[in-house]
PDB file of C-alpha atoms in Angstrom:
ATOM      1  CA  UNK A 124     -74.455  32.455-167.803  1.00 49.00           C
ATOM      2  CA  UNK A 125     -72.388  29.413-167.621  1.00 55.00           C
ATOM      3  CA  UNK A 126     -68.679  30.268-166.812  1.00 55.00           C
ATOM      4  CA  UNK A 127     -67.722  28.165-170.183  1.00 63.00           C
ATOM      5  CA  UNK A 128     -69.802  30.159-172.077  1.00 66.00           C
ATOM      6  CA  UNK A 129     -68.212  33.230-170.968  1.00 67.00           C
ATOM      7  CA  UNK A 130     -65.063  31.848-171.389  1.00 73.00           C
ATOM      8  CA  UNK A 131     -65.782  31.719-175.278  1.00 72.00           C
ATOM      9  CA  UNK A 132     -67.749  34.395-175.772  1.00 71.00           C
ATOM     10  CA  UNK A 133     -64.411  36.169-174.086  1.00 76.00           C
ATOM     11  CA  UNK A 134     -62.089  33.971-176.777  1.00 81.00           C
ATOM     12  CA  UNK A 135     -64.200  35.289-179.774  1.00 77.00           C
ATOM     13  CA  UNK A 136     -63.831  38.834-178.525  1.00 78.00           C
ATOM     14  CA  UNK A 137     -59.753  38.467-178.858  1.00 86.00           C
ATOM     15  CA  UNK A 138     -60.187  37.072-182.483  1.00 89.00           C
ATOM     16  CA  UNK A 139     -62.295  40.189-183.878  1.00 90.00           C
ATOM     17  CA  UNK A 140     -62.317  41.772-186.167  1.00 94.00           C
ATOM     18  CA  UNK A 141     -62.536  39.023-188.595  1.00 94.00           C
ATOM     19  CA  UNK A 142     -64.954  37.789-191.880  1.00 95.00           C
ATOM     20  CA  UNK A 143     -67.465  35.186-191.481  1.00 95.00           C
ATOM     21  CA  UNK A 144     -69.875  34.241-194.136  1.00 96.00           C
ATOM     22  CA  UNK A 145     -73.173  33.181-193.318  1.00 95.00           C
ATOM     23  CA  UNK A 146     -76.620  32.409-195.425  1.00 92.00           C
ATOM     24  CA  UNK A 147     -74.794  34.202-198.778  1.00 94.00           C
ATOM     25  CA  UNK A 148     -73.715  37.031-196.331  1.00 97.00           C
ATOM     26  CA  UNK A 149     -70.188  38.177-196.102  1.00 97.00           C
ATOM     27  CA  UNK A 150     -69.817  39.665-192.548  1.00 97.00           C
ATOM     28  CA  UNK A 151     -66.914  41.853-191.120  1.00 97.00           C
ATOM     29  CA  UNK A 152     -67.359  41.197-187.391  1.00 94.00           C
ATOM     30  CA  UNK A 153     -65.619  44.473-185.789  1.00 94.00           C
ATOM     31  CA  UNK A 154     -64.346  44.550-182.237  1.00 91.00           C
ATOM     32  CA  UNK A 155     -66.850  44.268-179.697  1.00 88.00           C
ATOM     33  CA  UNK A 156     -69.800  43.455-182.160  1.00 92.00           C
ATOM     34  CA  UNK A 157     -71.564  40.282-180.777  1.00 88.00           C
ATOM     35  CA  UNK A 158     -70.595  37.456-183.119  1.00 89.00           C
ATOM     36  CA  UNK A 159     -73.554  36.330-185.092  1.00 90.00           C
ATOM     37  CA  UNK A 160     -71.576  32.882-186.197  1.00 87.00           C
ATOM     38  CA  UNK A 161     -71.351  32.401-181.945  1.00 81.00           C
ATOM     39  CA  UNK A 162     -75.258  31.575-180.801  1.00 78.00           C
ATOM     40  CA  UNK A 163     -77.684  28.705-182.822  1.00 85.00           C
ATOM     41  CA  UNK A 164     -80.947  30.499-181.496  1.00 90.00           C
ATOM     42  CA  UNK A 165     -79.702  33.318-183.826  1.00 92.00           C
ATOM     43  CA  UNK A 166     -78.777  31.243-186.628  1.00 93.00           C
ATOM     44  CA  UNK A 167     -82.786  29.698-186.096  1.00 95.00           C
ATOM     45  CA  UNK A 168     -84.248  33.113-185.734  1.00 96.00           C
ATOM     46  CA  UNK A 169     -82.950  34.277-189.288  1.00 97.00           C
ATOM     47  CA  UNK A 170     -84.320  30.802-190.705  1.00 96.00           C
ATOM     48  CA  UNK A 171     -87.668  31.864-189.643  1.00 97.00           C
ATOM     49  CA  UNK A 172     -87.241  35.690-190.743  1.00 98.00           C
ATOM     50  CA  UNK A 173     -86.611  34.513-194.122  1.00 96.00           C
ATOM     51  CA  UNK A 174     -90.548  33.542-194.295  1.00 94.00           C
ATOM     52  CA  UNK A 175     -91.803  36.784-193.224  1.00 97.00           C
ATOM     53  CA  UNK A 176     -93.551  39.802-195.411  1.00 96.00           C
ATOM     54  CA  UNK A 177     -93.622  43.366-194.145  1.00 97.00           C
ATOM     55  CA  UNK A 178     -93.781  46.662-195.120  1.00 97.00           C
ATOM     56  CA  UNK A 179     -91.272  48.304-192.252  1.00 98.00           C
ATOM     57  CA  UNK A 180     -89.548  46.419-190.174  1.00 98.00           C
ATOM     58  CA  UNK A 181     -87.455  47.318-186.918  1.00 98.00           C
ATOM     59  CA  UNK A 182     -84.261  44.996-186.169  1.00 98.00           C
ATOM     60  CA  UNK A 183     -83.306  46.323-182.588  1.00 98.00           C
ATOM     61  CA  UNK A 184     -79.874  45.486-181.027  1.00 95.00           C
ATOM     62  CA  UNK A 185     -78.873  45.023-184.663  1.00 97.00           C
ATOM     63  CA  UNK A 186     -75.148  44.232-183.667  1.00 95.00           C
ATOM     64  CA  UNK A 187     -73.591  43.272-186.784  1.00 96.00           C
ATOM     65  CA  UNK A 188     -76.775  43.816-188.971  1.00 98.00           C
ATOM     66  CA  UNK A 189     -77.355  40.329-190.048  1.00 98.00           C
ATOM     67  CA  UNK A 190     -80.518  39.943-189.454  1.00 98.00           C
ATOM     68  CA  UNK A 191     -80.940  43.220-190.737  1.00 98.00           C
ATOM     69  CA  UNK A 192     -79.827  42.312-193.917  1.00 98.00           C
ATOM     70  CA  UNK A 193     -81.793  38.719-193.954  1.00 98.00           C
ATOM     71  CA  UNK A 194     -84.771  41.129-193.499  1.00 98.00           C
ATOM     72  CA  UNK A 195     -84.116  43.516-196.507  1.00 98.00           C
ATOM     73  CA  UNK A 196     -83.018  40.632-199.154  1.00 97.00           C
ATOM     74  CA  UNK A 197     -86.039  39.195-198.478  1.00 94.00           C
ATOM     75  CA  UNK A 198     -88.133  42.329-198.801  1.00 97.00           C
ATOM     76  CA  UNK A 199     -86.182  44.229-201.338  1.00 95.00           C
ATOM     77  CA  UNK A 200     -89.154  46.781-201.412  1.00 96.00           C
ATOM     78  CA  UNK A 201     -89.596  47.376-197.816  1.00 97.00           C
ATOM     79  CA  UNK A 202     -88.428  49.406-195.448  1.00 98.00           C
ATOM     80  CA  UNK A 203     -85.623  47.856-192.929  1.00 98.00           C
ATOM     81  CA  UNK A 204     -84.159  49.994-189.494  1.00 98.00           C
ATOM     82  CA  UNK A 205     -81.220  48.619-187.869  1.00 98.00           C
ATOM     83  CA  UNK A 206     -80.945  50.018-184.271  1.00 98.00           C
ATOM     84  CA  UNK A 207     -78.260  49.926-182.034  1.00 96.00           C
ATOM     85  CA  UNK A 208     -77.024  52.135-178.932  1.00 93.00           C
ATOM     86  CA  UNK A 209     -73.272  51.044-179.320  1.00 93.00           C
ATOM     87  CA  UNK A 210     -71.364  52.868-182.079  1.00 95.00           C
ATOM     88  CA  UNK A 211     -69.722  49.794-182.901  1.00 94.00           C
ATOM     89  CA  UNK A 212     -72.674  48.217-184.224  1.00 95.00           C
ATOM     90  CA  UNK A 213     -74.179  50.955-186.173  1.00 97.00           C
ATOM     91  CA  UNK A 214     -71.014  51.144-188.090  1.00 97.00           C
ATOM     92  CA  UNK A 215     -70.382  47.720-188.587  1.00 97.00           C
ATOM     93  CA  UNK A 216     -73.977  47.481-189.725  1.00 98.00           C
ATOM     94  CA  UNK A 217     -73.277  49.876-192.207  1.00 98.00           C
ATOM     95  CA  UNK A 218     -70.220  48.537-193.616  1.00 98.00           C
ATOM     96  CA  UNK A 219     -72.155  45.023-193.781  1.00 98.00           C
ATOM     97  CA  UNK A 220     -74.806  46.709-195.488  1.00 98.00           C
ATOM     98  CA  UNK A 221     -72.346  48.048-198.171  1.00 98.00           C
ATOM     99  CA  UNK A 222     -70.416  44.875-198.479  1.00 97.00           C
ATOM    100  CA  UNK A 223     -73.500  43.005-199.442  1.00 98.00           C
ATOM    101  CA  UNK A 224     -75.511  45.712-201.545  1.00 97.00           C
ATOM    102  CA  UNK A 225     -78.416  46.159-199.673  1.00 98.00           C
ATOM    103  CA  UNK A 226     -79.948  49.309-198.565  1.00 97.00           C
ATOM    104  CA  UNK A 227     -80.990  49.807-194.887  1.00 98.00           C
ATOM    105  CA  UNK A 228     -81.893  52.956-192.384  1.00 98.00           C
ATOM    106  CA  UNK A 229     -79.334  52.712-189.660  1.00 98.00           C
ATOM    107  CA  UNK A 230     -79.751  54.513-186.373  1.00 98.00           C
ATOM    108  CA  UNK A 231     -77.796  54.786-183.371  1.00 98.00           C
ATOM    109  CA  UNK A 232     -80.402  54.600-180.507  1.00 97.00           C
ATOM    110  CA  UNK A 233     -80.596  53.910-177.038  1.00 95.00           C
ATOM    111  CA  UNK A 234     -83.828  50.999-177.408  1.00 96.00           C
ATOM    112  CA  UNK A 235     -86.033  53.872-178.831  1.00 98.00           C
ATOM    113  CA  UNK A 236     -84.884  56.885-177.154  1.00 97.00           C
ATOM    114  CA  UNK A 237     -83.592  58.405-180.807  1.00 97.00           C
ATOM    115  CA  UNK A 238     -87.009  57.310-182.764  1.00 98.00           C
ATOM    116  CA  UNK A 239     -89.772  59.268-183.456  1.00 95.00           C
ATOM    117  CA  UNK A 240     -93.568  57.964-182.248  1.00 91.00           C
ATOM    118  CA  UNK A 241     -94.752  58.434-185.258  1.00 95.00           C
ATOM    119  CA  UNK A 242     -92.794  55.782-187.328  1.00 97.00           C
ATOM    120  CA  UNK A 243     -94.822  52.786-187.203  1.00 97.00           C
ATOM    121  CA  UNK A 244     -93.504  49.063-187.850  1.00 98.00           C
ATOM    122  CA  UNK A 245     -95.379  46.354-188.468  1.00 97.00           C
ATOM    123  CA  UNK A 246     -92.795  44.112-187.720  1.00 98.00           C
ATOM    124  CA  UNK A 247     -89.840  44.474-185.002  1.00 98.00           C
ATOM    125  CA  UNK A 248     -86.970  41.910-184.186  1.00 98.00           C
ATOM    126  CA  UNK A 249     -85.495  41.509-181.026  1.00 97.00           C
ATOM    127  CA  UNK A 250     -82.431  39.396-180.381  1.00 95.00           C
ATOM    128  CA  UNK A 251     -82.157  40.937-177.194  1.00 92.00           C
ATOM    129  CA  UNK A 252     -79.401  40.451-174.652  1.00 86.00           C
ATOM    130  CA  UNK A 253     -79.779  37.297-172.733  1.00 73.00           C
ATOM    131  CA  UNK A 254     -78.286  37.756-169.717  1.00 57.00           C
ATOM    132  CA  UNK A 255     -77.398  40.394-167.159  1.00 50.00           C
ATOM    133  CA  UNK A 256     -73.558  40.590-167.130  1.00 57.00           C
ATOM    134  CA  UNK A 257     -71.008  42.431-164.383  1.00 60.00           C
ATOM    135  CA  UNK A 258     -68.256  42.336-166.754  1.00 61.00           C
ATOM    136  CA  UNK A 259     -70.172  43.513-170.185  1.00 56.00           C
ATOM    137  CA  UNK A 260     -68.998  42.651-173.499  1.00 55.00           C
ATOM    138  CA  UNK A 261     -70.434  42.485-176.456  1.00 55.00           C
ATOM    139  CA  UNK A 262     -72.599  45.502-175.602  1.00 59.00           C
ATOM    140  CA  UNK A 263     -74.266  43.193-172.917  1.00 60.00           C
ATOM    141  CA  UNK A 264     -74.579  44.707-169.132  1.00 54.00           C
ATOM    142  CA  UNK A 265     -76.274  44.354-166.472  1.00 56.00           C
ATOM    143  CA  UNK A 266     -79.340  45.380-167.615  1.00 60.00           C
ATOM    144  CA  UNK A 267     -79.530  42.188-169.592  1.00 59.00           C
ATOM    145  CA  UNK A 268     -82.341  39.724-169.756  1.00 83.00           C
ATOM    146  CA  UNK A 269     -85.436  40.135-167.976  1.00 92.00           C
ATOM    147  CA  UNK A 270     -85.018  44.595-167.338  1.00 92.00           C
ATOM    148  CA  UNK A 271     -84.272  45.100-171.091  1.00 92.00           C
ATOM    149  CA  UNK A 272     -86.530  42.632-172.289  1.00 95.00           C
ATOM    150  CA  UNK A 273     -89.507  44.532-170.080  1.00 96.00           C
ATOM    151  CA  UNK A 274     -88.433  47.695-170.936  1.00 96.00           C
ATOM    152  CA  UNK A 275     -88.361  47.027-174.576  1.00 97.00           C
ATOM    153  CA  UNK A 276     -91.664  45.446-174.934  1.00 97.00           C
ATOM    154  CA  UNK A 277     -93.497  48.721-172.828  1.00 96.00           C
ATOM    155  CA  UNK A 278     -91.853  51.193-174.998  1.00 96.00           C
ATOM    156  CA  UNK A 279     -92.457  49.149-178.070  1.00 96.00           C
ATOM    157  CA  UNK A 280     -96.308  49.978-177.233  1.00 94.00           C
ATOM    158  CA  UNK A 281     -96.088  53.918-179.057  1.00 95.00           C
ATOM    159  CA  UNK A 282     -94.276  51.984-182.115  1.00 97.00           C
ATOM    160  CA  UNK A 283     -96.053  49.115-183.083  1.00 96.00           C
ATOM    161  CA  UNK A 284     -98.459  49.206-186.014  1.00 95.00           C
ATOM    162  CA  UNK A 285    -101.799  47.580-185.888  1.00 93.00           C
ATOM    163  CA  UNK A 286    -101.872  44.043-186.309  1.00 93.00           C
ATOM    164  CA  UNK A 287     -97.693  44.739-186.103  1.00 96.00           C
ATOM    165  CA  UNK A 288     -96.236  41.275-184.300  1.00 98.00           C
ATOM    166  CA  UNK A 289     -92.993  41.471-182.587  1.00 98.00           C
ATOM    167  CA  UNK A 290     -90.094  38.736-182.878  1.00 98.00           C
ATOM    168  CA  UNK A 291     -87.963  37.170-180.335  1.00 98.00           C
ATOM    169  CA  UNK A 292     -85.755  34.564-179.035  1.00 96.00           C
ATOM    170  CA  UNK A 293     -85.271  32.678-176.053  1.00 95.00           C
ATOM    171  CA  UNK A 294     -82.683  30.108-175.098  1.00 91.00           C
ATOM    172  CA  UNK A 295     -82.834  27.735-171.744  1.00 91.00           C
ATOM    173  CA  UNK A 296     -79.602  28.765-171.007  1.00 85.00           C
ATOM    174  CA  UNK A 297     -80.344  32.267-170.471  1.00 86.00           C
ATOM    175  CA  UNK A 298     -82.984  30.749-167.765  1.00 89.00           C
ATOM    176  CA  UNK A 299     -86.331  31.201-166.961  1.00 93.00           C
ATOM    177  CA  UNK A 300     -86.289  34.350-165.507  1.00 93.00           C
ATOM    178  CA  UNK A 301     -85.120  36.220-168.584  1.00 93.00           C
ATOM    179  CA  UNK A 302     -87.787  34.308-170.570  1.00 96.00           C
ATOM    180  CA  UNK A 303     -89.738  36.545-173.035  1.00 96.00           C
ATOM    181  CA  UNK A 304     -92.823  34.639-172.527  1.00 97.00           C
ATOM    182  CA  UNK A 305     -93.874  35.232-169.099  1.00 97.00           C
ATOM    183  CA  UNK A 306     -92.865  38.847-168.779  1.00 96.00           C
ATOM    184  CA  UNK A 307     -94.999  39.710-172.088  1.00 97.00           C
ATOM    185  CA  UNK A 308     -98.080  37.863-170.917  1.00 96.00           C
ATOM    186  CA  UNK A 309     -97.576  39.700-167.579  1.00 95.00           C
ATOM    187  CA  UNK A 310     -98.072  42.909-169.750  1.00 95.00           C
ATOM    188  CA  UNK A 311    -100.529  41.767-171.570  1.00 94.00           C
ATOM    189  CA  UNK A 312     -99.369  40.748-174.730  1.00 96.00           C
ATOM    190  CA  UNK A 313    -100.730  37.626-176.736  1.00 96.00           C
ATOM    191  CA  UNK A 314     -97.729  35.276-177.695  1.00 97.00           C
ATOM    192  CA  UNK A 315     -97.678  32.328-180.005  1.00 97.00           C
ATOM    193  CA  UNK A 316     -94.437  30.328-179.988  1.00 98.00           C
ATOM    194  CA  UNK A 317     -93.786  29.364-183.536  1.00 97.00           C
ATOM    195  CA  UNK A 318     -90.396  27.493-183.071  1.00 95.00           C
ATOM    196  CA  UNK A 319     -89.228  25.209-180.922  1.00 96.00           C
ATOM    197  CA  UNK A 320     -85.901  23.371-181.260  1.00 94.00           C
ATOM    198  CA  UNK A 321     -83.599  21.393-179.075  1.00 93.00           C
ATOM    199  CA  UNK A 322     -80.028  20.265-179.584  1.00 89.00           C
ATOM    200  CA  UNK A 323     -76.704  19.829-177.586  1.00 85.00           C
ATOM    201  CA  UNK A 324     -77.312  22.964-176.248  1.00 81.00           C
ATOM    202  CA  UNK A 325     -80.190  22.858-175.186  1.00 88.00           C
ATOM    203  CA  UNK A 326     -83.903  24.554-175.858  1.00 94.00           C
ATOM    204  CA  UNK A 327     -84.363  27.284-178.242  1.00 95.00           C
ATOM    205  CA  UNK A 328     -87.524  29.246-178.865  1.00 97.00           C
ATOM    206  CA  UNK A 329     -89.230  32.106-181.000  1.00 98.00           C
ATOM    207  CA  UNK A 330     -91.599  33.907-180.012  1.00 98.00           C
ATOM    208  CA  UNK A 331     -94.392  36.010-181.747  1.00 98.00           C
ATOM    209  CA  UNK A 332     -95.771  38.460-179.291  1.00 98.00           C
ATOM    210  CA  UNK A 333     -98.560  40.560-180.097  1.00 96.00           C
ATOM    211  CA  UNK A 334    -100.786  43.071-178.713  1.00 86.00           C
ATOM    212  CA  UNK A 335    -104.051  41.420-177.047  1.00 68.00           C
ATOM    213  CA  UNK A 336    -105.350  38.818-174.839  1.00 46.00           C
ATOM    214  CA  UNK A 337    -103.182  37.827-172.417  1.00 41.00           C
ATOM    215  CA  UNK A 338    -102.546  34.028-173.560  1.00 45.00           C
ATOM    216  CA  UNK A 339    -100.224  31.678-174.835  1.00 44.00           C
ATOM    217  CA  UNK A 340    -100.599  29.366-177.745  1.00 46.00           C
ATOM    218  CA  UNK A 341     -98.491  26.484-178.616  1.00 48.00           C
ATOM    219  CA  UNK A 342     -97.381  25.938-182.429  1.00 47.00           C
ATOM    220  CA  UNK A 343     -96.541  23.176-184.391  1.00 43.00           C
ATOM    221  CA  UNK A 344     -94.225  24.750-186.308  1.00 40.00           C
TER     222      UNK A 344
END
């Protein structure tokens, strides 16, 4: 990660907790909750969740539960999980949840250590961490990036539905070797980028990754 970025995402850490609204969404940000308001690739990912139908949907690494709760008020009759390992998150979620009326399951779970192989999602959302990090904060560590990223998308094997598509981002700053892309058509997954953007900051991506040929497809979303 770049050593300004750091320097910021350090900054924000001093100023939580604090309120941000976002999309309708009033947000308490608690201390050490990654800051939703702090990355555009998340801000683009929720634009595109807005779009999609499910039945049951997994939000892992929910953090603050925003996209959690961009999920659920756009699938009112659905079923929405918000997972987290850090404590922080979970109950943050929750009180985010409360704050803005919405009802959501909300487990604290290392990736899926604490859920059970027979729950079945058709859709799961991963706005994993980027990068691998010696000094962690915001629940990111060293096993950031490309080791989560692989280890997520082998155990999300036992829990996707059929036909289920999982969701994730990918900035250029993070760089290529902790792009989603390669490491799920190296196990065999079919993904189908359906966003591309660029700004100031550079590329930002997301991904649809599902179970099948191993093959890429280009979008002109």
């Amino acid at each position: 990660m770049k050593r300004g970025r750091i320097i910021v995402l350090r900054e924000r850490f001093n100023q939580q907790p604090y309120i941000v609204e976002i999309d309708g969404f009033k947000l308490k940000i608690d201390k050490g909750v990654f800051p939703p308001d702090f990355g555009l690739t998340t801000r683009y990912l929720a634009q595109f969740l807005k779009n999609l139908k499910f039945k049951k949907a997994l939000d892992m690494g929910c953090g603050s539960g925003y996209l959690s709760l961009v999920l659920k008020k756009n699938n009112k009759d659905s079923q929405v999980w918000a997972v987290d390992m850090e404590e922080s998150a979970t109950r943050c979620t929750e009180e985010n949840a409360k704050l803005n009326k919405l009802s959501i399951k909300i487990v604290k779970s290392d990736l899926f250590s604490q859920i059970k192989k027979d729950n079945k999602f058709d859709l799961m959302v991963f706005n994993q961490p980027y990068y691998p990090l010696k000094k962690p904060i915001f629940g990111c560590k060293e096993d950031g990036g490309k080791k989560i990223i692989s280890i997520f998308l082998e155990k999300s094997k036992n829990y996707l539905s059929n036909g289920g598509v999982i969701i994730m981002p990918y900035s250029d700053i993070s760089g290529e070797i902790n792009n989603p892309l390669p490491i799920a058509k190296q196990m065999g997954y079919y993904v189908k980028t359906k966003i591309t953007k660029n700004d100031d900051t550079g590329a930002h991506y997301i991904y649809e990754i599902k179970h099948g040929t191993i093959k890429t497809r280009q979008s002109n979303t």
